[in-house]
Each structure stands twice: as C-alpha cells, then as structure tokens.
Coordinates of C-alpha atoms in Angstrom, one line a residue:
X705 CA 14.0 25.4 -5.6
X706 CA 16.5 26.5 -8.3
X707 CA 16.4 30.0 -9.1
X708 CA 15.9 29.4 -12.7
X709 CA 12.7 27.7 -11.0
X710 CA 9.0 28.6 -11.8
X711 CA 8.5 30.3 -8.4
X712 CA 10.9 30.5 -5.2
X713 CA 9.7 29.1 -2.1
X714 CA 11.0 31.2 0.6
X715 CA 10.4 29.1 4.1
X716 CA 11.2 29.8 8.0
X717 CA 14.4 28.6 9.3
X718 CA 14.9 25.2 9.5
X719 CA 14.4 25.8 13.5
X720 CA 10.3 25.4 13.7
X721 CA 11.5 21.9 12.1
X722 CA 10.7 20.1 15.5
X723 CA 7.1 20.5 14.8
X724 CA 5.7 17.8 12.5
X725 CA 2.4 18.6 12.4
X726 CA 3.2 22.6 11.4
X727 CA 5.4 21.3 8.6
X728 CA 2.5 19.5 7.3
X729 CA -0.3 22.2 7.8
X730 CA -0.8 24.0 5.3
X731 CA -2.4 27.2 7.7
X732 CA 1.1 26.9 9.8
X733 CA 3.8 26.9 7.3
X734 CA 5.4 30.4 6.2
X735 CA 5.4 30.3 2.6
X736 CA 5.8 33.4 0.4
X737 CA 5.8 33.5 -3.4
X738 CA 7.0 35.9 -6.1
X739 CA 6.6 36.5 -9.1
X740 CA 9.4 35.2 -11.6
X741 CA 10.1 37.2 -14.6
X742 CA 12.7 34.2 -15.6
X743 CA 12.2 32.8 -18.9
X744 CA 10.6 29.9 -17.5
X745 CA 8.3 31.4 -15.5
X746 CA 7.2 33.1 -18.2
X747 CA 6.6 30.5 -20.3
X748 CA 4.8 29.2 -17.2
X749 CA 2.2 31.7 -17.5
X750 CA 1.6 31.5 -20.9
X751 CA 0.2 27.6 -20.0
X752 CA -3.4 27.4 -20.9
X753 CA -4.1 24.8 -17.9
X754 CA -7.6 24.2 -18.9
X755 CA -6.6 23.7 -22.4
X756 CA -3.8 21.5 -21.6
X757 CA -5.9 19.3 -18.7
X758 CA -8.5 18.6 -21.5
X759 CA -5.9 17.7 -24.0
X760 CA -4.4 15.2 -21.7
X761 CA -7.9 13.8 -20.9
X762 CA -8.7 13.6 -24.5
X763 CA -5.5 11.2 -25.1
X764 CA -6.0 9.3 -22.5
X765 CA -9.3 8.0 -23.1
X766 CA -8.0 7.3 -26.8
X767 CA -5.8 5.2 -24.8
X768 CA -8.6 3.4 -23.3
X769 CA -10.4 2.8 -26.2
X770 CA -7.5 1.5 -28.3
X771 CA -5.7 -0.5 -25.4
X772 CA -8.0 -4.0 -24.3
X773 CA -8.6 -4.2 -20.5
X774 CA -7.2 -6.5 -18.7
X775 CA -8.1 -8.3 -15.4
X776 CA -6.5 -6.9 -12.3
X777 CA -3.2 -8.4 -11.3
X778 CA -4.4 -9.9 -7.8
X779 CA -7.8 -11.7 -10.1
X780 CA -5.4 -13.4 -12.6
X781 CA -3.3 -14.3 -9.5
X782 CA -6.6 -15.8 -7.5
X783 CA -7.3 -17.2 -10.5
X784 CA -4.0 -18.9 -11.2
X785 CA -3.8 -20.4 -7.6
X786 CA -7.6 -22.1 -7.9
X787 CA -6.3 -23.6 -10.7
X788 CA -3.4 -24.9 -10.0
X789 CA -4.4 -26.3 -6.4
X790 CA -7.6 -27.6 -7.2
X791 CA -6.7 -30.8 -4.8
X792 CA -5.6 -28.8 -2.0
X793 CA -8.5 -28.6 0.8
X794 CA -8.4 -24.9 2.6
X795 CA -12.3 -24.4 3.9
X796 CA -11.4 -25.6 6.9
X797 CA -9.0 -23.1 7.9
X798 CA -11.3 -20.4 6.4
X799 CA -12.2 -18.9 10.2
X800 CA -8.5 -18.9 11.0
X801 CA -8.0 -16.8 7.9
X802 CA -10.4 -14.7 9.0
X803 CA -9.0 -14.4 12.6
X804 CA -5.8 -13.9 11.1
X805 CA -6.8 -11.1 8.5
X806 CA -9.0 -8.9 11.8
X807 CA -5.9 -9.0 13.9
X808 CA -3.6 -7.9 11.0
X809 CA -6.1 -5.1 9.9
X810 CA -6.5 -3.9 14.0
X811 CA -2.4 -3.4 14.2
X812 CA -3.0 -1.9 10.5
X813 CA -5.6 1.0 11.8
X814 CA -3.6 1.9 15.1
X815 CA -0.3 2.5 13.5
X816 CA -2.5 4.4 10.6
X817 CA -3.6 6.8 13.8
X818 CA -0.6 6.0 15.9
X819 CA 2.1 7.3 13.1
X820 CA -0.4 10.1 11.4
X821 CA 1.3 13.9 11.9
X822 CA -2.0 15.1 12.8
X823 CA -5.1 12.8 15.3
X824 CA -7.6 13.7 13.0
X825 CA -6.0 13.0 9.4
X826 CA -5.0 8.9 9.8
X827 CA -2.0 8.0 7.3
X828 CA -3.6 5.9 4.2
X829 CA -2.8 2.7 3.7
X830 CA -0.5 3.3 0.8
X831 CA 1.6 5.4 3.1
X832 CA 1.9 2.9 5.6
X833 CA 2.4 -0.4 3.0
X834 CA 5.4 2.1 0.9
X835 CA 6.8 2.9 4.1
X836 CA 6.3 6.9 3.0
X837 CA 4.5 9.5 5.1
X838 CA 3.8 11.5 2.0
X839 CA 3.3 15.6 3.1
X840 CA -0.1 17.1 3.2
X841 CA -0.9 19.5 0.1
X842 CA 2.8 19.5 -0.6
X843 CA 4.2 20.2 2.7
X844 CA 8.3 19.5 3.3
X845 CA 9.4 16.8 4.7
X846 CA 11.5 17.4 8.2
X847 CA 14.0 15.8 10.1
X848 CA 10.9 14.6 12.5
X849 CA 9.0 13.2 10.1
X850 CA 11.8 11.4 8.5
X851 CA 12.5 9.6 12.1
X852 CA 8.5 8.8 12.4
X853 CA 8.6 7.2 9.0
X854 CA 11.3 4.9 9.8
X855 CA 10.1 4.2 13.3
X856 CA 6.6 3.5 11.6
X857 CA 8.4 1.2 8.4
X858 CA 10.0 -0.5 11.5
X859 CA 6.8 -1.1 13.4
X860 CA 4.8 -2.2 10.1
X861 CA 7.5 -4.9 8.9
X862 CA 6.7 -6.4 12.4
X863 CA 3.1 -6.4 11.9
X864 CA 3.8 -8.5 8.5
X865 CA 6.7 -10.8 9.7
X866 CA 4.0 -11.8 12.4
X867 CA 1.5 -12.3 9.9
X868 CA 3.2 -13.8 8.3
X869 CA 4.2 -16.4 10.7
X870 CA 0.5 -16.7 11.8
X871 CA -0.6 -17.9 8.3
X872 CA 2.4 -20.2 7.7
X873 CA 2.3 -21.5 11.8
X874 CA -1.4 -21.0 12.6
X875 CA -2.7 -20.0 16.0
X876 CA -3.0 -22.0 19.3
X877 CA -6.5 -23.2 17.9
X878 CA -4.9 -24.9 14.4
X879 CA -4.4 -28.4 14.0
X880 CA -1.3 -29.4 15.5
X881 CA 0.9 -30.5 12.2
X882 CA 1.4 -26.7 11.5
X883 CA 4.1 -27.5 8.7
X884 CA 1.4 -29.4 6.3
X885 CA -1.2 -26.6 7.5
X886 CA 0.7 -23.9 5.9
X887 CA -0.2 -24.4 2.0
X888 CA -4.2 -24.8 3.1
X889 CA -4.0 -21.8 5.3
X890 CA -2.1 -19.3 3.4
X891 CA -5.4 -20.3 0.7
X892 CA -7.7 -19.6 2.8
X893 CA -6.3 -16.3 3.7
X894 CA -6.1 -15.1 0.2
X895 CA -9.4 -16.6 -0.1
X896 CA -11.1 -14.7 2.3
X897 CA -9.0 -11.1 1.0
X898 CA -10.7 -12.0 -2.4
X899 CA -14.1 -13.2 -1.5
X900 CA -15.2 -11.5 1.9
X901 CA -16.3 -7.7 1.8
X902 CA -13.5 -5.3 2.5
X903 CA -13.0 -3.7 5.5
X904 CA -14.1 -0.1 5.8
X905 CA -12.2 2.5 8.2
X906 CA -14.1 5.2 8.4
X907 CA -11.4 8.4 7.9
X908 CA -9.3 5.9 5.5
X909 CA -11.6 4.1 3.3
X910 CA -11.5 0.2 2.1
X911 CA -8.7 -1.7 3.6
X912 CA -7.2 -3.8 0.5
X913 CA -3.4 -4.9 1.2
X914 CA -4.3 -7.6 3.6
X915 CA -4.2 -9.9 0.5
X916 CA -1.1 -8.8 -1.0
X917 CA 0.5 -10.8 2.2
X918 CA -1.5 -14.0 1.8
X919 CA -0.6 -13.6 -1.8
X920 CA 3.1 -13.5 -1.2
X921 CA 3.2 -16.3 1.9
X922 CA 0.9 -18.8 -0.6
X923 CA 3.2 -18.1 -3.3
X924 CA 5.5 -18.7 -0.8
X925 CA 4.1 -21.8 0.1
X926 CA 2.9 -23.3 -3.5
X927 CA 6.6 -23.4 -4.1
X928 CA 7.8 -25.5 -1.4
X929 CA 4.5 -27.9 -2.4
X930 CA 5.8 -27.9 -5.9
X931 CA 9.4 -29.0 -4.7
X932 CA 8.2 -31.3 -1.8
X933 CA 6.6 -33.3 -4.9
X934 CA 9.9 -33.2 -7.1
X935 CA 8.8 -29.8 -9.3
X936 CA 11.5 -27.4 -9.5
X937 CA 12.0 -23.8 -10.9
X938 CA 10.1 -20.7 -11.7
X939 CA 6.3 -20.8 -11.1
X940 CA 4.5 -20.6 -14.6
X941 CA 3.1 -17.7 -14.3
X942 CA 3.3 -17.1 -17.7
X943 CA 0.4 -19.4 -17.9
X944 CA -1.9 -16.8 -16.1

C-alpha cells in the first residue's frame, strides 16, 4: 500500500512466493498491521461502519422500490428465441443437448478441483468462466498463481471451443446432415439450460453458465438462418 494508506501491510519476502496455497491461507501468510496516525487513517477511525452499512442499505432499497424490475437477461433472451423460431423443430435433439450439457459440466467440475489452490476449497464458477482465481479473504496474488490462472483460462477455452463444436456438429449419434442440425440443436441446448433443474456441486453450488454457451452458439446460429433466407444485419434485439 501507499504510505498515506489506511494501514501498511507488511508481508514476508517475496521468496515463500512458490507456495500457492500459503499465499492464499489466511493462517499462513505473515501479515502485521499498525496503527496509522496519518490523516487518513484517522479519518478512517472516526467511520461509524454500522451507521454507514445501514445508511447504504436504506438507499438501496429506495432504489428498489422506485426502479421497476425487470426480467433477467437470459429470460428475455429465451424468450426472444421461442419467438422468433417458432417453426424451427429442436425436441428431437433435446437428449443430445442433454448429453452435451453433462459432458461440458464433468470438464467444468474437474478443472473447478483440478485448478483450486487448496483440494478442499473448489474454484467457483465465476472464477473459472472470468478466467480469475480471485484470492481467499484478500490474499495476494503470486507469480504461481498468476501461471495457474492462465494455464486454467487455457484449459477452459478448450472445454468451450469443444462445446461448442459439439452443439453446432453434434455427436457420432446425430443425424448425419450436421450443417442443417446446428440451428435445432444449439435450441435445444439452451432449452434444456432454461428448463431442466440446475446442476448442484456439492462444495460449489448450482452450475448456471452452461447456457450462456448455447446462448451465444444459437445466436450464433439464428444469424446464419436469417442470412441463409436473405435477412441481413443486426438481430432486433431491441424487440425483446
């Protein structure tokens, strides 16, 4: 920190940085604190916390109440693709989908373990989807952990690039003219991320970004419909 900061951090030498999992535990990393008599730390001090967390509470449920709810992003997008392909059969392709969607979620949960700084904390999903191993309770990021994020970023692009491909290609058990397939599957797919339960992993919770890829490959895919029948430009999403 800077030393007009509101407390210095004073850490061990950046020698202890080959050890991931001690940079993220909070029981391992040699932290000491002082007490700054800086103006800002100071002024620090004088913060009321509790007053201030209610305050901010206060004016964000005024918020609430003032600003009208609107439907999630991925339901007005669901919504917008029903409507739009209403003449487009998918059902058939629905087990595919659901093939498809249990072997991306299986590579999803081992690289959550595989790339987690410590076996009994997994990474979340968000960690994994942003490509950032975020540090436990505030711990610093190292030079190892920077090197296992980009390893794990590598290894996760894979995982949706063949995803990908699966929904626009299909398996070895599709029909075989995989080109027309790719509209009707890429529905299903989102189909079954917004209609089927979500899966549960135990230590991480509800597995949701499955349909953020079958969102993007069927937008994807609408598109090239919409130009294979002479419609060109944007998408009116406005219309949503």
């Amino acid at each position: 920190m800077a030393e007009e900061g509101l407390l210095k951090i004073l850490e061990a030498d950046d020698e202890e940085e080959n050890d991931t999992v001690a940079a993220l535990d909070p029981e391992d990393r040699p932290f000491r604190y002082y007490k700054s008599e800086k103006i800002l730390g100071q002024l620090y001090r004088a913060i009321d916390e509790q007053t201030f967390l209610a305050d901010l509470h206060k004016q964000h449920e005024q918020l609430a109440k003032e600003s009208p709810q609107s439907p999630p992003l991925m339901d007005c997008l669901w919504d917008y693709i029903q409507h739009h392909l209403l003449t487009i059969q998918w059902e058939h392709n629905r087990n595919l989908a659901r093939r498809i969607r249990e072997a991306y979620e299986s590579n999803l949960i081992k690289t959550l373990y595989t790339y987690a700084p410590h076996s009994k904390m997994p990474l979340s999903e968000h960690e994994v989807f942003s490509g950032t191993i975020l540090g436990r309770l505030g711990g610093p990021q190292n030079k190892r952990l920077r090197e296992i994020m980009k390893t794990m970023s590598e290894r996760f692009e894979e995982i949706v690039e063949f995803t990908a491909s699966l929904i626009a290609k299909g398996d070895d058990s599709s029909l075989q003219d995989k080109h027309n397939e790719a509209l009707p599957t890429a529905l299903a797919c989102l189909a079954v991320a917004m209609q089927d339960p979500l899966t549960i992993e135990p230590r991480v919770g509800e597995l949701k970004s499955f349909r953020y890829i079958a969102a993007g490959v069927c937008l994807r895919e609408f598109k090239r419909w919409r130009e294979s029948l002479g419609m060109h430009g944007d998408l009116p999403l406005a219309q949503v």
